[in-house]
Short mmCIF file of C-alpha atoms in Angstrom, two decimals:
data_model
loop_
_atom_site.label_atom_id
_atom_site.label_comp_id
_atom_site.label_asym_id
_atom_site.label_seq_id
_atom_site.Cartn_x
_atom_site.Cartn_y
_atom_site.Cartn_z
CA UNK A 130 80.29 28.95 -61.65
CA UNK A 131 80.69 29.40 -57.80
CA UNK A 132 77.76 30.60 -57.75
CA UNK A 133 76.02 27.35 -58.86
CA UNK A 134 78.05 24.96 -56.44
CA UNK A 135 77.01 26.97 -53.43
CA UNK A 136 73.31 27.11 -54.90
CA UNK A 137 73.39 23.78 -55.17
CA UNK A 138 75.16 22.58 -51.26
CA UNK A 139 72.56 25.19 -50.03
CA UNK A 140 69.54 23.07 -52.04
CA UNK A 141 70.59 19.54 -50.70
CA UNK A 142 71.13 21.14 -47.12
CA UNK A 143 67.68 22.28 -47.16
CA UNK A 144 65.99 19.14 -48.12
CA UNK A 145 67.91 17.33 -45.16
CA UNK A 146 66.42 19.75 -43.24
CA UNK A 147 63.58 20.10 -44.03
CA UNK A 148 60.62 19.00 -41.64
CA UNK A 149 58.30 16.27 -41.66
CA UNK A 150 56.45 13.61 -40.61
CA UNK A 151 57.91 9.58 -40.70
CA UNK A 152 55.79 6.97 -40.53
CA UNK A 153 56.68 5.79 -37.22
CA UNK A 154 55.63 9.42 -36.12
CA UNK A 155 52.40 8.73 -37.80
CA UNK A 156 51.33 5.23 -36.16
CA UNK A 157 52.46 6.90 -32.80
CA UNK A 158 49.39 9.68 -33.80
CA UNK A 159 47.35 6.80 -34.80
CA UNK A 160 47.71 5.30 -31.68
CA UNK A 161 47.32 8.21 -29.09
CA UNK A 162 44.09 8.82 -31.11
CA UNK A 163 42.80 5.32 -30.81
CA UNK A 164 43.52 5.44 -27.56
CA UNK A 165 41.44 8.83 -27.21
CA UNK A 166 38.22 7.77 -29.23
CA UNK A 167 38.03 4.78 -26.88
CA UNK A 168 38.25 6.90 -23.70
CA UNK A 169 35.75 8.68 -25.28
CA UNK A 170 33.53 5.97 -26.54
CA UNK A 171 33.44 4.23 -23.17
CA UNK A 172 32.78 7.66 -21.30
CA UNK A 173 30.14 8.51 -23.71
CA UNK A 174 28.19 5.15 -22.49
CA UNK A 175 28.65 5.14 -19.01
CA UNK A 176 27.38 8.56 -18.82
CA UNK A 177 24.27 7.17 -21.46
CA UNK A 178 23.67 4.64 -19.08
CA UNK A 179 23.94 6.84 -15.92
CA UNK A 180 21.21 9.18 -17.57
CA UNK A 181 18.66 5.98 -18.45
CA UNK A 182 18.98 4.31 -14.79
CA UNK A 183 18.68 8.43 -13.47
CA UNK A 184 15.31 8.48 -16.05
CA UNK A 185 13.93 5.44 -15.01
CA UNK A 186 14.22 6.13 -11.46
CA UNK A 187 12.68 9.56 -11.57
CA UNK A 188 9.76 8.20 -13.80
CA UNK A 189 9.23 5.01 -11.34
CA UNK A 190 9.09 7.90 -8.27
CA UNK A 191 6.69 10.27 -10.26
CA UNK A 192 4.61 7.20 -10.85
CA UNK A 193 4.48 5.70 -7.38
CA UNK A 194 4.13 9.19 -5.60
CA UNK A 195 0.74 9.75 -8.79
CA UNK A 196 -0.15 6.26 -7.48
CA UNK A 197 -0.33 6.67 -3.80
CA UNK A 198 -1.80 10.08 -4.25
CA UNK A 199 -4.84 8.20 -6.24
CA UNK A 200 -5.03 5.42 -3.65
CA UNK A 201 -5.09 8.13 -0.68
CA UNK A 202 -8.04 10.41 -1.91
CA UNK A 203 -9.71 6.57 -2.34
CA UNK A 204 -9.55 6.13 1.43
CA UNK A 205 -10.07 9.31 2.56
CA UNK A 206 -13.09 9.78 0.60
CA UNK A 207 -14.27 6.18 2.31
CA UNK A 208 -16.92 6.15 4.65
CA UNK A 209 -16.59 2.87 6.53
CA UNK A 210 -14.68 -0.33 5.11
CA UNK A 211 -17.23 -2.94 4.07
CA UNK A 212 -16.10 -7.02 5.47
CA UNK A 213 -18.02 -8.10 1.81
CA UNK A 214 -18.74 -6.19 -1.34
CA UNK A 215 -20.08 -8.56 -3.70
CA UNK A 216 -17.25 -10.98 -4.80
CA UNK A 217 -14.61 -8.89 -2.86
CA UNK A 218 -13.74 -9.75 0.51
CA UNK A 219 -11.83 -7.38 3.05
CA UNK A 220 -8.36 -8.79 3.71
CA UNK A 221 -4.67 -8.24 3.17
CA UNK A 222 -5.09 -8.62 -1.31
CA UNK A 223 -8.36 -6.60 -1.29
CA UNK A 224 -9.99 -3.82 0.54
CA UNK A 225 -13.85 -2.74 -0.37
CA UNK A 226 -14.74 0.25 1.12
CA UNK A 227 -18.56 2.52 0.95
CA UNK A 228 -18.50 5.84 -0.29
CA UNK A 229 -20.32 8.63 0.35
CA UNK A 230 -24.07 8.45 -1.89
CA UNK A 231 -24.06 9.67 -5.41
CA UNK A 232 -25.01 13.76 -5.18
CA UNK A 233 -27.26 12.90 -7.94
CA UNK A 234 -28.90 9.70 -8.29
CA UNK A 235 -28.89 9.41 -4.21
CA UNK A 236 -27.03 5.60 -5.53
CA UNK A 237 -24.87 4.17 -2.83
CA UNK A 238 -21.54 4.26 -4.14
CA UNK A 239 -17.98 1.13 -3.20
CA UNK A 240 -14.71 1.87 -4.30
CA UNK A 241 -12.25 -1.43 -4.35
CA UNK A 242 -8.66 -2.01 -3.71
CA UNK A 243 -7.22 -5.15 -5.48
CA UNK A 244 -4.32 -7.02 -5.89
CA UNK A 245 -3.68 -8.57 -8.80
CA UNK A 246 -0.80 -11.38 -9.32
CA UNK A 247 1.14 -11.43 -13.12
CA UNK A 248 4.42 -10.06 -14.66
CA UNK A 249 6.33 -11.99 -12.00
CA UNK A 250 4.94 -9.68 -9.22
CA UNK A 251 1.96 -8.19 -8.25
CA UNK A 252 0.24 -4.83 -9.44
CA UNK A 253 -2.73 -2.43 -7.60
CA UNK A 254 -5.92 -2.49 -9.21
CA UNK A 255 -9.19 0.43 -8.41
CA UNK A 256 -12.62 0.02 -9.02
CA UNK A 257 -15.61 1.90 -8.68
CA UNK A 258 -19.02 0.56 -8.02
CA UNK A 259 -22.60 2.38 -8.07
CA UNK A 260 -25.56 0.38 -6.54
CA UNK A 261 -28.44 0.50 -9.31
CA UNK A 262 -31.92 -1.25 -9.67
CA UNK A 263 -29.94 -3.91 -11.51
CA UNK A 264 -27.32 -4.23 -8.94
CA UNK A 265 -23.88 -3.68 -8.16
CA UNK A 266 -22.53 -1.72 -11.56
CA UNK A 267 -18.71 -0.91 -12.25
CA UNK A 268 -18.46 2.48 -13.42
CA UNK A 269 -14.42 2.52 -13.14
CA UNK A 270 -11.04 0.52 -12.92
CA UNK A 271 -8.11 1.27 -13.19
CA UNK A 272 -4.88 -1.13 -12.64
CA UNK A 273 -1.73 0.99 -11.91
CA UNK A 274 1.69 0.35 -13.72
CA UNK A 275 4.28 -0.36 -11.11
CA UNK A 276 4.99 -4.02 -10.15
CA UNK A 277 5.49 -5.33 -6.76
CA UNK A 278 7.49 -8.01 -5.46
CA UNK A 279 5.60 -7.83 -1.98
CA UNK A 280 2.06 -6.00 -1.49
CA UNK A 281 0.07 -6.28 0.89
CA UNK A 282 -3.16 -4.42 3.05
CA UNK A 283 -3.26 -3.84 6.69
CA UNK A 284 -6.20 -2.65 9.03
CA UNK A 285 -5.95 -2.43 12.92
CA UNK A 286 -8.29 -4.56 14.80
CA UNK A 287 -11.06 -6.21 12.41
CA UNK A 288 -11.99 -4.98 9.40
CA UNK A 289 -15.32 -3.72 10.43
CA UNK A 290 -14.41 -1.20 12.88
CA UNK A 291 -10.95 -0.06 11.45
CA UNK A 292 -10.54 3.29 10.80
CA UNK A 293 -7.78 3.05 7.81
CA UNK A 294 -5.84 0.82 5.44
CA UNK A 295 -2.49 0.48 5.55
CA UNK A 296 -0.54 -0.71 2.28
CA UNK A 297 3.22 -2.53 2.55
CA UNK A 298 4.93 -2.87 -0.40
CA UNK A 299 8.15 -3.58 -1.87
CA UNK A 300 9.05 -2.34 -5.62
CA UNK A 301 10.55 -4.90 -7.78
CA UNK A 302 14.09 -4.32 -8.82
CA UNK A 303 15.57 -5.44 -11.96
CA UNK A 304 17.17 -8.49 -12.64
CA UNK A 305 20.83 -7.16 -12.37
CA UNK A 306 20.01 -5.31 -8.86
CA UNK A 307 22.70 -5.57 -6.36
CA UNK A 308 20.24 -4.08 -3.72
CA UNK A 309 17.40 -6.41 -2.12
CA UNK A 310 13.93 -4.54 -2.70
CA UNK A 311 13.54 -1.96 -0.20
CA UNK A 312 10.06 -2.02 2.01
CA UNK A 313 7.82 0.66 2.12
CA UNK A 314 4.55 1.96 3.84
CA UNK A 315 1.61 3.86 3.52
CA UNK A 316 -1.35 4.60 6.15
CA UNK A 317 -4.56 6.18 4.92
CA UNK A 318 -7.15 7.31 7.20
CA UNK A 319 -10.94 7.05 6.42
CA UNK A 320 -12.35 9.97 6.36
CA UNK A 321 -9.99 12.70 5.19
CA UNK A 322 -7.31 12.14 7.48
CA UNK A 323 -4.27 10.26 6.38
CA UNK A 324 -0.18 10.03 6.44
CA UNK A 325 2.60 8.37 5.11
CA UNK A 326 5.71 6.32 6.38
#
């Protein structure tokens, strides 16, 4: 019989020592981990966001940089810039500019630089022109993707003689931009000569 009192003190001992996990020890868990998943949550979406604005930047950059590369072979390719080409006049939301004769047909060839007003801004428009026996015939446009709040074409002296086109421009910003819209400028010689600022 001894043996089944001390079996039994040793059996309620070990169930008031055993270990375990109250409640209040599991709403303190529940907590810490809500408080972790937020953390989490709201890092996960500022570094989502970060990565979109970082995207849209580099694909606004690769765009302008495709853009300006297009409008300076234009120039350089020009031969003289033209004060009239049909309905386009030379001035600071249009440049018309002759080309160098078709190698085939002999044709005399315009390329035009035009802005265009919509989306709340203003956007860059090429065209290509080929004189034929019918007249003056478009055989390209092309209006580019980025949208300006300010745009604008230069020339030293009158149009006539100048010997480039210089382009101002500001890119619009969104509507929650803190920043105003930052100028910029490009120079583009006639002729195969041509820089940036």
């Amino acid at each position: 019989m001894p043996r089944d009192r001390s079996r039994g003190i040793r059996g309620s001992r070990r169930r008031t020592r055993q270990l375990g996990v109250t409640l209040v020890h599991m709403l303190a868990y529940v907590a810490v981990l809500a408080v972790v998943i937020n953390l989490g949550a709201t890092l996960f979406v500022a570094v989502l966001r970060m990565h979109d604005a970082g995207t849209a930047a580099l694909d606004e950059s690769l765009t302008l940089r495709a853009m300006e590369s297009e409008l300076r072979e234009t120039v350089s390719e020009g031969v003289s810039l033209l004060p009239v080409l049909g309905e386009f006049a030379t001035s600071e939301s249009a440049v018309a500019l002759a080309l160098p004769p078709d190698a085939q047909s002999g044709g005399a060839r315009y390329a035009v630089l035009q802005r265009l007003a919509g989306d709340g801004g203003f956007r860059i428009r090429r065209m290509g022109f080929q004189e034929t026996p019918e007249g003056l015939t478009l055989t390209f446009m092309k209006t580019y993707r980025p949208v300006f709040s300010a745009l604008e074409f230069e020339y030293r002296g009158d149009a006539a003689t100048a010997r480039g086109v210089g382009l101002r421009f500001s890119l619009k910003t969104g509507k929650n931009s803190q920043r105003p819209p930052r100028e910029h400028g490009l120079r583009m010689a006639l002729g195969g000569m041509g820089g940036g600022t």
